[in-house]
Amino acid sequence: MTRTALDRVCASAGIAALALQQIGDELTANTLDARQLAAILRELHHEADPAGGVLGALAQLLTVAARRAEDLNPDRDASGPLREAVAYVTDSAEMRLHRATRALDPEGERA
């Protein structure tokens, strides 16, 4: 990877971190109610299109990294932990977000 490519990755990761920080700031607003909190959480995981949410994008990114790890070093087990991370994001985190949003705003799933 060239220095320029690494610089782009670092900049993109920084932008993502700042965006998540902004979401975190919105979560601390005194005017935030349960329905709004559920809506924010749904933006992290789109149930109708899981790949379209933040967690889905992260899972896709980790899947690509796992495939690349297999290509680069098939004899070492770098891809296994990456695939486990994908499973944690898609199975554990997304399911827990779904349960939380349902508890906060049961009617919101129909909207």
PDB file of N, CA, C and O in Angstrom, residues 13-29 32 37 40-41 43-44 54:
ATOM      1  N   ALA A  13     -11.103   6.923   7.914  1.00  0.00           N
ATOM      2  CA  ALA A  13     -11.396   6.423   9.262  1.00  0.00           C
ATOM      3  C   ALA A  13     -11.640   7.584  10.222  1.00  0.00           C
ATOM      4  O   ALA A  13     -12.519   7.515  11.087  1.00  0.00           O
ATOM      5  N   GLY A  14     -10.878   8.649  10.059  1.00  0.00           N
ATOM      6  CA  GLY A  14     -11.079   9.830  10.892  1.00  0.00           C
ATOM      7  C   GLY A  14     -12.435  10.474  10.662  1.00  0.00           C
ATOM      8  O   GLY A  14     -13.112  10.894  11.607  1.00  0.00           O
ATOM      9  N   ILE A  15     -12.852  10.540   9.407  1.00  0.00           N
ATOM     10  CA  ILE A  15     -14.171  11.091   9.074  1.00  0.00           C
ATOM     11  C   ILE A  15     -15.265  10.228   9.693  1.00  0.00           C
ATOM     12  O   ILE A  15     -16.232  10.743  10.258  1.00  0.00           O
ATOM     13  N   ALA A  16     -15.108   8.913   9.591  1.00  0.00           N
ATOM     14  CA  ALA A  16     -16.103   8.000  10.174  1.00  0.00           C
ATOM     15  C   ALA A  16     -16.175   8.188  11.692  1.00  0.00           C
ATOM     16  O   ALA A  16     -17.273   8.213  12.265  1.00  0.00           O
ATOM     17  N   ALA A  17     -15.015   8.328  12.321  1.00  0.00           N
ATOM     18  CA  ALA A  17     -14.993   8.523  13.774  1.00  0.00           C
ATOM     19  C   ALA A  17     -15.681   9.833  14.159  1.00  0.00           C
ATOM     20  O   ALA A  17     -16.432   9.892  15.142  1.00  0.00           O
ATOM     21  N   LEU A  18     -15.441  10.877  13.383  1.00  0.00           N
ATOM     22  CA  LEU A  18     -16.096  12.161  13.659  1.00  0.00           C
ATOM     23  C   LEU A  18     -17.606  12.068  13.471  1.00  0.00           C
ATOM     24  O   LEU A  18     -18.380  12.637  14.250  1.00  0.00           O
ATOM     25  N   ALA A  19     -18.034  11.355  12.439  1.00  0.00           N
ATOM     26  CA  ALA A  19     -19.469  11.175  12.208  1.00  0.00           C
ATOM     27  C   ALA A  19     -20.106  10.429  13.372  1.00  0.00           C
ATOM     28  O   ALA A  19     -21.198  10.796  13.838  1.00  0.00           O
ATOM     29  N   LEU A  20     -19.441   9.398  13.856  1.00  0.00           N
ATOM     30  CA  LEU A  20     -19.973   8.651  14.997  1.00  0.00           C
ATOM     31  C   LEU A  20     -19.994   9.509  16.259  1.00  0.00           C
ATOM     32  O   LEU A  20     -20.914   9.408  17.082  1.00  0.00           O
ATOM     33  N   GLN A  21     -18.998  10.368  16.405  1.00  0.00           N
ATOM     34  CA  GLN A  21     -18.968  11.282  17.543  1.00  0.00           C
ATOM     35  C   GLN A  21     -20.166  12.237  17.475  1.00  0.00           C
ATOM     36  O   GLN A  21     -20.800  12.519  18.480  1.00  0.00           O
ATOM     37  N   GLN A  22     -20.479  12.714  16.279  1.00  0.00           N
ATOM     38  CA  GLN A  22     -21.636  13.596  16.111  1.00  0.00           C
ATOM     39  C   GLN A  22     -22.923  12.873  16.500  1.00  0.00           C
ATOM     40  O   GLN A  22     -23.793  13.435  17.164  1.00  0.00           O
ATOM     41  N   ILE A  23     -23.053  11.620  16.091  1.00  0.00           N
ATOM     42  CA  ILE A  23     -24.229  10.837  16.488  1.00  0.00           C
ATOM     43  C   ILE A  23     -24.271  10.711  18.003  1.00  0.00           C
ATOM     44  O   ILE A  23     -25.319  10.854  18.627  1.00  0.00           O
ATOM     45  N   GLY A  24     -23.113  10.452  18.597  1.00  0.00           N
ATOM     46  CA  GLY A  24     -23.037  10.375  20.058  1.00  0.00           C
ATOM     47  C   GLY A  24     -23.480  11.663  20.719  1.00  0.00           C
ATOM     48  O   GLY A  24     -24.181  11.649  21.742  1.00  0.00           O
ATOM     49  N   ASP A  25     -23.101  12.791  20.139  1.00  0.00           N
ATOM     50  CA  ASP A  25     -23.529  14.079  20.673  1.00  0.00           C
ATOM     51  C   ASP A  25     -25.048  14.218  20.607  1.00  0.00           C
ATOM     52  O   ASP A  25     -25.679  14.740  21.535  1.00  0.00           O
ATOM     53  N   GLU A  26     -25.645  13.758  19.517  1.00  0.00           N
ATOM     54  CA  GLU A  26     -27.110  13.827  19.379  1.00  0.00           C
ATOM     55  C   GLU A  26     -27.802  12.958  20.432  1.00  0.00           C
ATOM     56  O   GLU A  26     -28.894  13.282  20.896  1.00  0.00           O
ATOM     57  N   LEU A  27     -27.153  11.866  20.802  1.00  0.00           N
ATOM     58  CA  LEU A  27     -27.741  10.975  21.804  1.00  0.00           C
ATOM     59  C   LEU A  27     -27.814  11.612  23.185  1.00  0.00           C
ATOM     60  O   LEU A  27     -28.596  11.178  24.030  1.00  0.00           O
ATOM     61  N   THR A  28     -27.012  12.632  23.420  1.00  0.00           N
ATOM     62  CA  THR A  28     -27.006  13.280  24.737  1.00  0.00           C
ATOM     63  C   THR A  28     -27.937  14.478  24.811  1.00  0.00           C
ATOM     64  O   THR A  28     -28.022  15.114  25.861  1.00  0.00           O
ATOM     65  N   ALA A  29     -28.651  14.786  23.740  1.00  0.00           N
ATOM     66  CA  ALA A  29     -29.560  15.935  23.738  1.00  0.00           C
ATOM     67  C   ALA A  29     -30.663  15.738  24.769  1.00  0.00           C
ATOM     68  O   ALA A  29     -31.260  14.665  24.860  1.00  0.00           O
ATOM     69  N   LEU A  32     -34.173  14.555  23.499  1.00  0.00           N
ATOM     70  CA  LEU A  32     -34.300  13.250  22.856  1.00  0.00           C
ATOM     71  C   LEU A  32     -35.300  12.378  23.613  1.00  0.00           C
ATOM     72  O   LEU A  32     -35.179  12.189  24.823  1.00  0.00           O
ATOM     73  N   LEU A  37     -34.707   8.255  19.892  1.00  0.00           N
ATOM     74  CA  LEU A  37     -33.563   7.382  20.139  1.00  0.00           C
ATOM     75  C   LEU A  37     -33.667   6.127  19.274  1.00  0.00           C
ATOM     76  O   LEU A  37     -32.691   5.705  18.652  1.00  0.00           O
ATOM     77  N   ILE A  40     -32.695   6.969  15.730  1.00  0.00           N
ATOM     78  CA  ILE A  40     -31.242   7.095  15.584  1.00  0.00           C
ATOM     79  C   ILE A  40     -30.611   5.709  15.519  1.00  0.00           C
ATOM     80  O   ILE A  40     -29.774   5.434  14.660  1.00  0.00           O
ATOM     81  N   LEU A  41     -31.028   4.827  16.391  1.00  0.00           N
ATOM     82  CA  LEU A  41     -30.475   3.476  16.399  1.00  0.00           C
ATOM     83  C   LEU A  41     -30.807   2.727  15.118  1.00  0.00           C
ATOM     84  O   LEU A  41     -29.994   1.949  14.620  1.00  0.00           O
ATOM     85  N   GLU A  43     -30.923   4.019  12.253  1.00  0.00           N
ATOM     86  CA  GLU A  43     -29.992   4.497  11.228  1.00  0.00           C
ATOM     87  C   GLU A  43     -28.698   3.696  11.252  1.00  0.00           C
ATOM     88  O   GLU A  43     -28.011   3.586  10.245  1.00  0.00           O
ATOM     89  N   LEU A  44     -28.373   3.136  12.403  1.00  0.00           N
ATOM     90  CA  LEU A  44     -27.167   2.314  12.503  1.00  0.00           C
ATOM     91  C   LEU A  44     -27.397   0.942  11.888  1.00  0.00           C
ATOM     92  O   LEU A  44     -26.457   0.296  11.427  1.00  0.00           O
ATOM     93  N   VAL A  54     -24.987   1.496   9.111  1.00  0.00           N
ATOM     94  CA  VAL A  54     -23.589   1.639   9.532  1.00  0.00           C
ATOM     95  C   VAL A  54     -22.995   0.280   9.887  1.00  0.00           C
ATOM     96  O   VAL A  54     -21.883  -0.048   9.474  1.00  0.00           O
TER      97      VAL A  54
END
